[in-house]
Protein backbone atom coordinates (compact mmCIF):
# COMPACT_ATOMS: atom_id res chain seq x y z
CA UNK A 1 0.00 0.00 0.00
CA UNK A 2 1.24 3.48 -0.90
CA UNK A 3 0.50 6.41 1.38
CA UNK A 4 1.53 9.97 0.63
CA UNK A 5 1.86 12.29 3.60
CA UNK A 6 1.50 15.72 2.17
CA UNK A 7 0.30 19.32 2.19
CA UNK A 8 -2.17 19.78 -0.71
CA UNK A 9 -0.75 23.28 -1.29
CA UNK A 10 2.91 22.17 -1.47
CA UNK A 11 4.38 22.17 -4.96
CA UNK A 12 6.98 19.56 -3.90
CA UNK A 13 4.02 17.34 -2.88
CA UNK A 14 2.34 18.07 -6.22
CA UNK A 15 5.51 16.78 -7.90
CA UNK A 16 4.91 13.43 -6.21
CA UNK A 17 1.14 13.38 -6.75
CA UNK A 18 1.86 13.90 -10.44
CA UNK A 19 4.54 11.17 -10.49
CA UNK A 20 2.21 8.68 -8.78
CA UNK A 21 -0.71 9.56 -11.06
CA UNK A 22 1.47 9.42 -14.17
CA UNK A 23 2.65 5.94 -13.20
CA UNK A 24 -0.99 4.98 -12.59
CA UNK A 25 -0.26 3.88 -9.03
CA UNK A 26 -3.02 3.65 -6.44
CA UNK A 27 -2.25 5.61 -3.29
CA UNK A 28 -3.96 7.28 -0.41
CA UNK A 29 -3.13 10.75 0.83
CA UNK A 30 -2.81 11.94 4.39
CA UNK A 31 -3.28 15.68 4.30
CA UNK A 32 -1.47 17.30 7.20
CA UNK A 33 -1.92 20.76 8.65
CA UNK A 34 1.18 22.97 8.35
CA UNK A 35 2.66 23.58 11.79
CA UNK A 36 0.83 20.60 13.28
CA UNK A 37 2.30 18.12 10.77
CA UNK A 38 5.24 17.41 13.09
CA UNK A 39 3.03 15.38 15.42
CA UNK A 40 2.59 12.93 12.55
CA UNK A 41 5.97 13.14 10.80
CA UNK A 42 7.98 12.58 13.98
CA UNK A 43 6.54 9.07 14.14
CA UNK A 44 8.00 8.40 10.67
CA UNK A 45 11.21 10.41 10.23
CA UNK A 46 13.48 12.78 12.13
CA UNK A 47 13.07 15.67 9.68
CA UNK A 48 9.51 17.01 9.33
CA UNK A 49 9.66 17.87 5.63
CA UNK A 50 6.89 16.69 3.28
CA UNK A 51 6.28 14.87 0.95
CA UNK A 52 6.84 11.54 2.67
CA UNK A 53 5.90 8.31 0.94
CA UNK A 54 5.21 5.18 2.94
CA UNK A 55 5.19 1.94 1.01
CA UNK A 56 4.43 -1.11 3.15
CA UNK A 57 7.04 -0.62 5.88
CA UNK A 58 9.41 1.64 3.88
CA UNK A 59 9.50 5.37 4.47
CA UNK A 60 10.93 7.63 1.74
CA UNK A 61 11.36 11.37 2.10
CA UNK A 62 12.47 14.08 -0.35
CA UNK A 63 10.71 14.33 -3.70
CA UNK A 64 13.71 13.36 -5.79
CA UNK A 65 14.42 10.24 -3.68
CA UNK A 66 10.73 9.35 -3.86
CA UNK A 67 10.81 9.42 -7.68
CA UNK A 68 13.99 7.26 -7.61
CA UNK A 69 12.17 4.84 -5.34
CA UNK A 70 9.02 4.77 -7.48
CA UNK A 71 10.98 4.11 -10.68
CA UNK A 72 13.02 1.34 -9.02
CA UNK A 73 10.03 -0.30 -7.38
CA UNK A 74 7.44 0.24 -10.11
CA UNK A 75 9.41 0.38 -13.37
CA UNK A 76 6.37 0.75 -15.63
CA UNK A 77 5.92 4.22 -17.17
CA UNK A 78 9.40 5.35 -16.11
CA UNK A 79 10.10 8.96 -15.27
CA UNK A 80 13.88 8.54 -15.29
CA UNK A 81 15.38 8.20 -18.78
CA UNK A 82 17.11 4.83 -19.35
CA UNK A 83 20.06 6.16 -21.34
CA UNK A 84 22.83 7.28 -18.96
CA UNK A 85 23.45 10.68 -20.58
CA UNK A 86 19.75 11.57 -20.66
CA UNK A 87 19.28 10.26 -17.13
CA UNK A 88 22.03 12.56 -15.88
CA UNK A 89 20.53 15.50 -17.76
CA UNK A 90 17.10 14.85 -16.23
CA UNK A 91 18.57 14.58 -12.74
CA UNK A 92 20.56 17.78 -13.24
CA UNK A 93 17.45 19.68 -14.38
CA UNK A 94 15.45 18.32 -11.49
CA UNK A 95 18.10 19.39 -9.00
CA UNK A 96 18.31 22.80 -10.61
CA UNK A 97 14.56 23.50 -10.56
CA UNK A 98 14.14 22.09 -7.02
CA UNK A 99 16.60 24.70 -5.84
CA UNK A 100 16.15 27.63 -8.23
CA UNK A 101 12.39 27.46 -8.69
CA UNK A 102 10.93 25.46 -5.79
CA UNK A 103 12.43 27.44 -2.94
CA UNK A 104 12.01 30.83 -4.61
CA UNK A 105 8.44 30.39 -5.86
CA UNK A 106 7.48 29.39 -2.32
CA UNK A 107 9.20 32.35 -0.70
CA UNK A 108 8.01 34.84 -3.31
CA UNK A 109 4.35 33.72 -3.16
CA UNK A 110 4.14 33.49 0.63
CA UNK A 111 5.80 36.88 0.99
CA UNK A 112 2.49 38.28 -0.32
CA UNK A 113 0.00 35.54 0.51
CA UNK A 114 0.68 35.39 4.24
CA UNK A 115 -1.06 38.77 4.60
CA UNK A 116 -4.24 37.09 3.34
CA UNK A 117 -5.42 34.40 5.79
CA UNK A 118 -8.64 34.21 3.73
CA UNK A 119 -6.51 32.69 0.93
CA UNK A 120 -3.90 30.80 2.95
CA UNK A 121 -6.18 29.05 5.48
CA UNK A 122 -8.24 27.30 2.75
CA UNK A 123 -4.93 26.25 1.09
CA UNK A 124 -3.64 24.80 4.36
CA UNK A 125 -6.83 23.02 5.32
CA UNK A 126 -7.91 21.69 1.91
CA UNK A 127 -9.31 18.16 2.29
CA UNK A 128 -7.84 18.00 5.77
CA UNK A 129 -9.32 17.14 9.15
CA UNK A 130 -12.63 18.76 10.16
CA UNK A 131 -10.96 20.80 12.92
CA UNK A 132 -8.38 22.29 10.49
CA UNK A 133 -10.09 25.63 9.85
CA UNK A 134 -10.84 26.63 13.48
CA UNK A 135 -7.38 25.47 14.57
CA UNK A 136 -5.66 27.39 11.77
CA UNK A 137 -7.67 30.53 12.50
CA UNK A 138 -6.56 30.38 16.11
CA UNK A 139 -2.89 29.76 15.38
CA UNK A 140 -2.54 31.75 12.17
CA UNK A 141 -0.64 34.73 13.65
CA UNK A 142 1.93 32.37 15.22
CA UNK A 143 2.18 30.26 12.07
CA UNK A 144 2.65 33.35 9.92
CA UNK A 145 5.49 34.52 12.16
CA UNK A 146 7.16 31.10 12.04
CA UNK A 147 6.87 30.94 8.24
CA UNK A 148 8.31 34.42 7.80
CA UNK A 149 11.26 33.32 9.86
CA UNK A 150 11.81 29.81 8.41
CA UNK A 151 11.36 30.96 4.80
CA UNK A 152 13.56 34.00 5.46
CA UNK A 153 10.96 36.38 4.11
CA UNK A 154 11.96 40.03 3.90
CA UNK A 155 11.85 42.67 1.16
CA UNK A 156 15.41 42.01 0.03
CA UNK A 157 14.96 38.23 -0.20
CA UNK A 158 11.63 38.63 -1.97
CA UNK A 159 13.33 40.71 -4.68
CA UNK A 160 16.17 38.15 -4.86
CA UNK A 161 13.70 35.29 -5.21
CA UNK A 162 11.84 37.10 -8.00
CA UNK A 163 15.12 37.48 -9.89
CA UNK A 164 16.08 33.81 -9.35
CA UNK A 165 12.66 32.66 -10.67
CA UNK A 166 12.94 34.92 -13.72
CA UNK A 167 16.48 33.70 -14.44
CA UNK A 168 15.47 30.06 -14.15
CA UNK A 169 12.47 30.58 -16.43
CA UNK A 170 14.70 32.30 -18.99
CA UNK A 171 17.19 29.45 -18.81
CA UNK A 172 14.43 26.89 -19.40
CA UNK A 173 12.92 29.01 -22.18
CA UNK A 174 16.28 29.24 -23.98
CA UNK A 175 16.99 25.54 -23.50
CA UNK A 176 13.59 24.35 -24.73
CA UNK A 177 13.61 26.35 -27.98
CA UNK A 178 9.97 25.35 -28.38
CA UNK A 179 10.66 21.63 -27.71
CA UNK A 180 7.95 19.77 -25.83
CA UNK A 181 10.24 18.31 -23.20
CA UNK A 182 13.30 19.37 -21.23
CA UNK A 183 15.31 16.21 -21.90
CA UNK A 184 15.33 14.21 -25.15
CA UNK A 185 12.02 13.44 -26.81
CA UNK A 186 10.16 12.03 -23.85
CA UNK A 187 8.33 13.30 -20.82
CA UNK A 188 10.48 12.82 -17.71
CA UNK A 189 10.95 13.72 -14.07
CA UNK A 190 12.63 16.94 -15.24
CA UNK A 191 9.35 18.11 -16.80
CA UNK A 192 7.28 17.09 -13.77
CA UNK A 193 9.66 18.90 -11.43
CA UNK A 194 9.79 22.12 -13.47
CA UNK A 195 6.05 22.26 -14.18
CA UNK A 196 4.89 21.28 -10.68
CA UNK A 197 7.21 23.76 -9.01
CA UNK A 198 6.06 26.58 -11.28
CA UNK A 199 2.40 25.57 -11.04
CA UNK A 200 1.52 28.00 -8.21
CA UNK A 201 2.20 30.76 -10.74
CA UNK A 202 -0.07 29.16 -13.36
CA UNK A 203 -2.68 27.66 -11.04
CA UNK A 204 -3.70 24.67 -13.18
CA UNK A 205 -6.96 22.97 -12.27
CA UNK A 206 -5.33 19.54 -12.09
CA UNK A 207 -3.13 20.65 -9.20
CA UNK A 208 -6.18 19.70 -7.18
CA UNK A 209 -6.59 22.86 -5.13
CA UNK A 210 -9.30 25.52 -5.20
CA UNK A 211 -7.33 28.52 -6.42
CA UNK A 212 -8.56 31.96 -5.32
CA UNK A 213 -10.50 34.01 -7.84
CA UNK A 214 -8.24 36.91 -7.12
CA UNK A 215 -4.79 37.06 -5.63
CA UNK A 216 -2.56 39.84 -4.35
CA UNK A 217 -1.79 42.33 -7.10
CA UNK A 218 2.02 41.93 -7.10
CA UNK A 219 1.57 38.22 -7.80
CA UNK A 220 -0.84 38.98 -10.65
CA UNK A 221 1.71 41.41 -12.05
CA UNK A 222 4.56 38.88 -11.84
CA UNK A 223 2.42 36.27 -13.63
CA UNK A 224 1.46 38.78 -16.31
CA UNK A 225 5.11 39.77 -16.79
CA UNK A 226 6.14 36.14 -17.28
CA UNK A 227 3.55 35.94 -20.05
CA UNK A 228 4.00 33.19 -22.61
CA UNK A 229 7.40 32.18 -21.22
CA UNK A 230 5.57 29.75 -18.95
CA UNK A 231 2.82 28.59 -21.32
CA UNK A 232 4.64 25.25 -21.53
CA UNK A 233 3.63 24.58 -17.90
CA UNK A 234 -0.06 24.63 -18.81
CA UNK A 235 0.70 22.59 -21.94
CA UNK A 236 2.43 19.88 -19.86
CA UNK A 237 -0.48 19.91 -17.43
CA UNK A 238 -3.01 19.40 -20.19
CA UNK A 239 -0.98 16.72 -21.99
CA UNK A 240 0.39 14.69 -19.07
CA UNK A 241 -1.46 15.45 -15.85
N1 LIG B 1 13.75 19.02 -0.96
C1 LIG B 1 12.45 18.69 -0.44
C2 LIG B 1 11.70 19.98 -0.16
C3 LIG B 1 10.35 19.71 0.50
C4 LIG B 1 9.84 20.92 1.25
O1 LIG B 1 10.46 21.98 1.28
N2 LIG B 1 8.68 20.74 1.90
C5 LIG B 1 8.04 21.80 2.67
C6 LIG B 1 6.68 22.12 2.08
S1 LIG B 1 6.80 22.89 0.50
C7 LIG B 1 7.81 21.33 4.10
O2 LIG B 1 7.46 20.19 4.32
N3 LIG B 1 7.96 22.22 5.09
C8 LIG B 1 7.65 21.94 6.46
C9 LIG B 1 8.81 21.38 7.24
O3 LIG B 1 9.96 21.37 6.74
O4 LIG B 1 8.58 20.98 8.39
C10 LIG B 1 11.71 17.81 -1.44
O5 LIG B 1 12.03 17.88 -2.63
O6 LIG B 1 10.85 17.01 -1.03
Coordinates of C-alpha atoms and ligand atoms in Angstrom, one line a residue:
X1 CA 0.0 0.0 0.0
X2 CA 1.2 3.5 -0.9
X3 CA 0.5 6.4 1.4
X4 CA 1.5 10.0 0.6
X5 CA 1.9 12.3 3.6
X6 CA 1.5 15.7 2.2
X7 CA 0.3 19.3 2.2
X8 CA -2.2 19.8 -0.7
X9 CA -0.8 23.3 -1.3
X10 CA 2.9 22.2 -1.5
X11 CA 4.4 22.2 -5.0
X12 CA 7.0 19.6 -3.9
X13 CA 4.0 17.3 -2.9
X14 CA 2.3 18.1 -6.2
X15 CA 5.5 16.8 -7.9
X16 CA 4.9 13.4 -6.2
X17 CA 1.1 13.4 -6.7
X18 CA 1.9 13.9 -10.4
X19 CA 4.5 11.2 -10.5
X20 CA 2.2 8.7 -8.8
X21 CA -0.7 9.6 -11.1
X22 CA 1.5 9.4 -14.2
X23 CA 2.6 5.9 -13.2
X24 CA -1.0 5.0 -12.6
X25 CA -0.3 3.9 -9.0
X26 CA -3.0 3.6 -6.4
X27 CA -2.3 5.6 -3.3
X28 CA -4.0 7.3 -0.4
X29 CA -3.1 10.7 0.8
X30 CA -2.8 11.9 4.4
X31 CA -3.3 15.7 4.3
X32 CA -1.5 17.3 7.2
X33 CA -1.9 20.8 8.7
X34 CA 1.2 23.0 8.3
X35 CA 2.7 23.6 11.8
X36 CA 0.8 20.6 13.3
X37 CA 2.3 18.1 10.8
X38 CA 5.2 17.4 13.1
X39 CA 3.0 15.4 15.4
X40 CA 2.6 12.9 12.5
X41 CA 6.0 13.1 10.8
X42 CA 8.0 12.6 14.0
X43 CA 6.5 9.1 14.1
X44 CA 8.0 8.4 10.7
X45 CA 11.2 10.4 10.2
X46 CA 13.5 12.8 12.1
X47 CA 13.1 15.7 9.7
X48 CA 9.5 17.0 9.3
X49 CA 9.7 17.9 5.6
X50 CA 6.9 16.7 3.3
X51 CA 6.3 14.9 0.9
X52 CA 6.8 11.5 2.7
X53 CA 5.9 8.3 0.9
X54 CA 5.2 5.2 2.9
X55 CA 5.2 1.9 1.0
X56 CA 4.4 -1.1 3.1
X57 CA 7.0 -0.6 5.9
X58 CA 9.4 1.6 3.9
X59 CA 9.5 5.4 4.5
X60 CA 10.9 7.6 1.7
X61 CA 11.4 11.4 2.1
X62 CA 12.5 14.1 -0.3
X63 CA 10.7 14.3 -3.7
X64 CA 13.7 13.4 -5.8
X65 CA 14.4 10.2 -3.7
X66 CA 10.7 9.4 -3.9
X67 CA 10.8 9.4 -7.7
X68 CA 14.0 7.3 -7.6
X69 CA 12.2 4.8 -5.3
X70 CA 9.0 4.8 -7.5
X71 CA 11.0 4.1 -10.7
X72 CA 13.0 1.3 -9.0
X73 CA 10.0 -0.3 -7.4
X74 CA 7.4 0.2 -10.1
X75 CA 9.4 0.4 -13.4
X76 CA 6.4 0.8 -15.6
X77 CA 5.9 4.2 -17.2
X78 CA 9.4 5.3 -16.1
X79 CA 10.1 9.0 -15.3
X80 CA 13.9 8.5 -15.3
X81 CA 15.4 8.2 -18.8
X82 CA 17.1 4.8 -19.3
X83 CA 20.1 6.2 -21.3
X84 CA 22.8 7.3 -19.0
X85 CA 23.4 10.7 -20.6
X86 CA 19.7 11.6 -20.7
X87 CA 19.3 10.3 -17.1
X88 CA 22.0 12.6 -15.9
X89 CA 20.5 15.5 -17.8
X90 CA 17.1 14.9 -16.2
X91 CA 18.6 14.6 -12.7
X92 CA 20.6 17.8 -13.2
X93 CA 17.5 19.7 -14.4
X94 CA 15.4 18.3 -11.5
X95 CA 18.1 19.4 -9.0
X96 CA 18.3 22.8 -10.6
X97 CA 14.6 23.5 -10.6
X98 CA 14.1 22.1 -7.0
X99 CA 16.6 24.7 -5.8
X100 CA 16.2 27.6 -8.2
X101 CA 12.4 27.5 -8.7
X102 CA 10.9 25.5 -5.8
X103 CA 12.4 27.4 -2.9
X104 CA 12.0 30.8 -4.6
X105 CA 8.4 30.4 -5.9
X106 CA 7.5 29.4 -2.3
X107 CA 9.2 32.4 -0.7
X108 CA 8.0 34.8 -3.3
X109 CA 4.4 33.7 -3.2
X110 CA 4.1 33.5 0.6
X111 CA 5.8 36.9 1.0
X112 CA 2.5 38.3 -0.3
X113 CA 0.0 35.5 0.5
X114 CA 0.7 35.4 4.2
X115 CA -1.1 38.8 4.6
X116 CA -4.2 37.1 3.3
X117 CA -5.4 34.4 5.8
X118 CA -8.6 34.2 3.7
X119 CA -6.5 32.7 0.9
X120 CA -3.9 30.8 3.0
X121 CA -6.2 29.0 5.5
X122 CA -8.2 27.3 2.7
X123 CA -4.9 26.3 1.1
X124 CA -3.6 24.8 4.4
X125 CA -6.8 23.0 5.3
X126 CA -7.9 21.7 1.9
X127 CA -9.3 18.2 2.3
X128 CA -7.8 18.0 5.8
X129 CA -9.3 17.1 9.2
X130 CA -12.6 18.8 10.2
X131 CA -11.0 20.8 12.9
X132 CA -8.4 22.3 10.5
X133 CA -10.1 25.6 9.9
X134 CA -10.8 26.6 13.5
X135 CA -7.4 25.5 14.6
X136 CA -5.7 27.4 11.8
X137 CA -7.7 30.5 12.5
X138 CA -6.6 30.4 16.1
X139 CA -2.9 29.8 15.4
X140 CA -2.5 31.8 12.2
X141 CA -0.6 34.7 13.7
X142 CA 1.9 32.4 15.2
X143 CA 2.2 30.3 12.1
X144 CA 2.6 33.3 9.9
X145 CA 5.5 34.5 12.2
X146 CA 7.2 31.1 12.0
X147 CA 6.9 30.9 8.2
X148 CA 8.3 34.4 7.8
X149 CA 11.3 33.3 9.9
X150 CA 11.8 29.8 8.4
X151 CA 11.4 31.0 4.8
X152 CA 13.6 34.0 5.5
X153 CA 11.0 36.4 4.1
X154 CA 12.0 40.0 3.9
X155 CA 11.8 42.7 1.2
X156 CA 15.4 42.0 0.0
X157 CA 15.0 38.2 -0.2
X158 CA 11.6 38.6 -2.0
X159 CA 13.3 40.7 -4.7
X160 CA 16.2 38.1 -4.9
X161 CA 13.7 35.3 -5.2
X162 CA 11.8 37.1 -8.0
X163 CA 15.1 37.5 -9.9
X164 CA 16.1 33.8 -9.4
X165 CA 12.7 32.7 -10.7
X166 CA 12.9 34.9 -13.7
X167 CA 16.5 33.7 -14.4
X168 CA 15.5 30.1 -14.1
X169 CA 12.5 30.6 -16.4
X170 CA 14.7 32.3 -19.0
X171 CA 17.2 29.5 -18.8
X172 CA 14.4 26.9 -19.4
X173 CA 12.9 29.0 -22.2
X174 CA 16.3 29.2 -24.0
X175 CA 17.0 25.5 -23.5
X176 CA 13.6 24.4 -24.7
X177 CA 13.6 26.4 -28.0
X178 CA 10.0 25.3 -28.4
X179 CA 10.7 21.6 -27.7
X180 CA 7.9 19.8 -25.8
X181 CA 10.2 18.3 -23.2
X182 CA 13.3 19.4 -21.2
X183 CA 15.3 16.2 -21.9
X184 CA 15.3 14.2 -25.1
X185 CA 12.0 13.4 -26.8
X186 CA 10.2 12.0 -23.8
X187 CA 8.3 13.3 -20.8
X188 CA 10.5 12.8 -17.7
X189 CA 10.9 13.7 -14.1
X190 CA 12.6 16.9 -15.2
X191 CA 9.3 18.1 -16.8
X192 CA 7.3 17.1 -13.8
X193 CA 9.7 18.9 -11.4
X194 CA 9.8 22.1 -13.5
X195 CA 6.0 22.3 -14.2
X196 CA 4.9 21.3 -10.7
X197 CA 7.2 23.8 -9.0
X198 CA 6.1 26.6 -11.3
X199 CA 2.4 25.6 -11.0
X200 CA 1.5 28.0 -8.2
X201 CA 2.2 30.8 -10.7
X202 CA -0.1 29.2 -13.4
X203 CA -2.7 27.7 -11.0
X204 CA -3.7 24.7 -13.2
X205 CA -7.0 23.0 -12.3
X206 CA -5.3 19.5 -12.1
X207 CA -3.1 20.6 -9.2
X208 CA -6.2 19.7 -7.2
X209 CA -6.6 22.9 -5.1
X210 CA -9.3 25.5 -5.2
X211 CA -7.3 28.5 -6.4
X212 CA -8.6 32.0 -5.3
X213 CA -10.5 34.0 -7.8
X214 CA -8.2 36.9 -7.1
X215 CA -4.8 37.1 -5.6
X216 CA -2.6 39.8 -4.3
X217 CA -1.8 42.3 -7.1
X218 CA 2.0 41.9 -7.1
X219 CA 1.6 38.2 -7.8
X220 CA -0.8 39.0 -10.6
X221 CA 1.7 41.4 -12.1
X222 CA 4.6 38.9 -11.8
X223 CA 2.4 36.3 -13.6
X224 CA 1.5 38.8 -16.3
X225 CA 5.1 39.8 -16.8
X226 CA 6.1 36.1 -17.3
X227 CA 3.5 35.9 -20.0
X228 CA 4.0 33.2 -22.6
X229 CA 7.4 32.2 -21.2
X230 CA 5.6 29.8 -19.0
X231 CA 2.8 28.6 -21.3
X232 CA 4.6 25.3 -21.5
X233 CA 3.6 24.6 -17.9
X234 CA -0.1 24.6 -18.8
X235 CA 0.7 22.6 -21.9
X236 CA 2.4 19.9 -19.9
X237 CA -0.5 19.9 -17.4
X238 CA -3.0 19.4 -20.2
X239 CA -1.0 16.7 -22.0
X240 CA 0.4 14.7 -19.1
X241 CA -1.5 15.5 -15.9
Ligands
LIG1 N1 13.8 19.0 -1.0 C1 12.5 18.7 -0.4 C2 11.7 20.0 -0.2 C3 10.3 19.7 0.5 C4 9.8 20.9 1.3 O1 10.5 22.0 1.3 N2 8.7 20.7 1.9 C5 8.0 21.8 2.7 C6 6.7 22.1 2.1 S1 6.8 22.9 0.5 C7 7.8 21.3 4.1 O2 7.5 20.2 4.3 N3 8.0 22.2 5.1 C8 7.6 21.9 6.5 C9 8.8 21.4 7.2 O3 10.0 21.4 6.7 O4 8.6 21.0 8.4 C10 11.7 17.8 -1.4 O5 12.0 17.9 -2.6 O6 10.9 17.0 -1.0

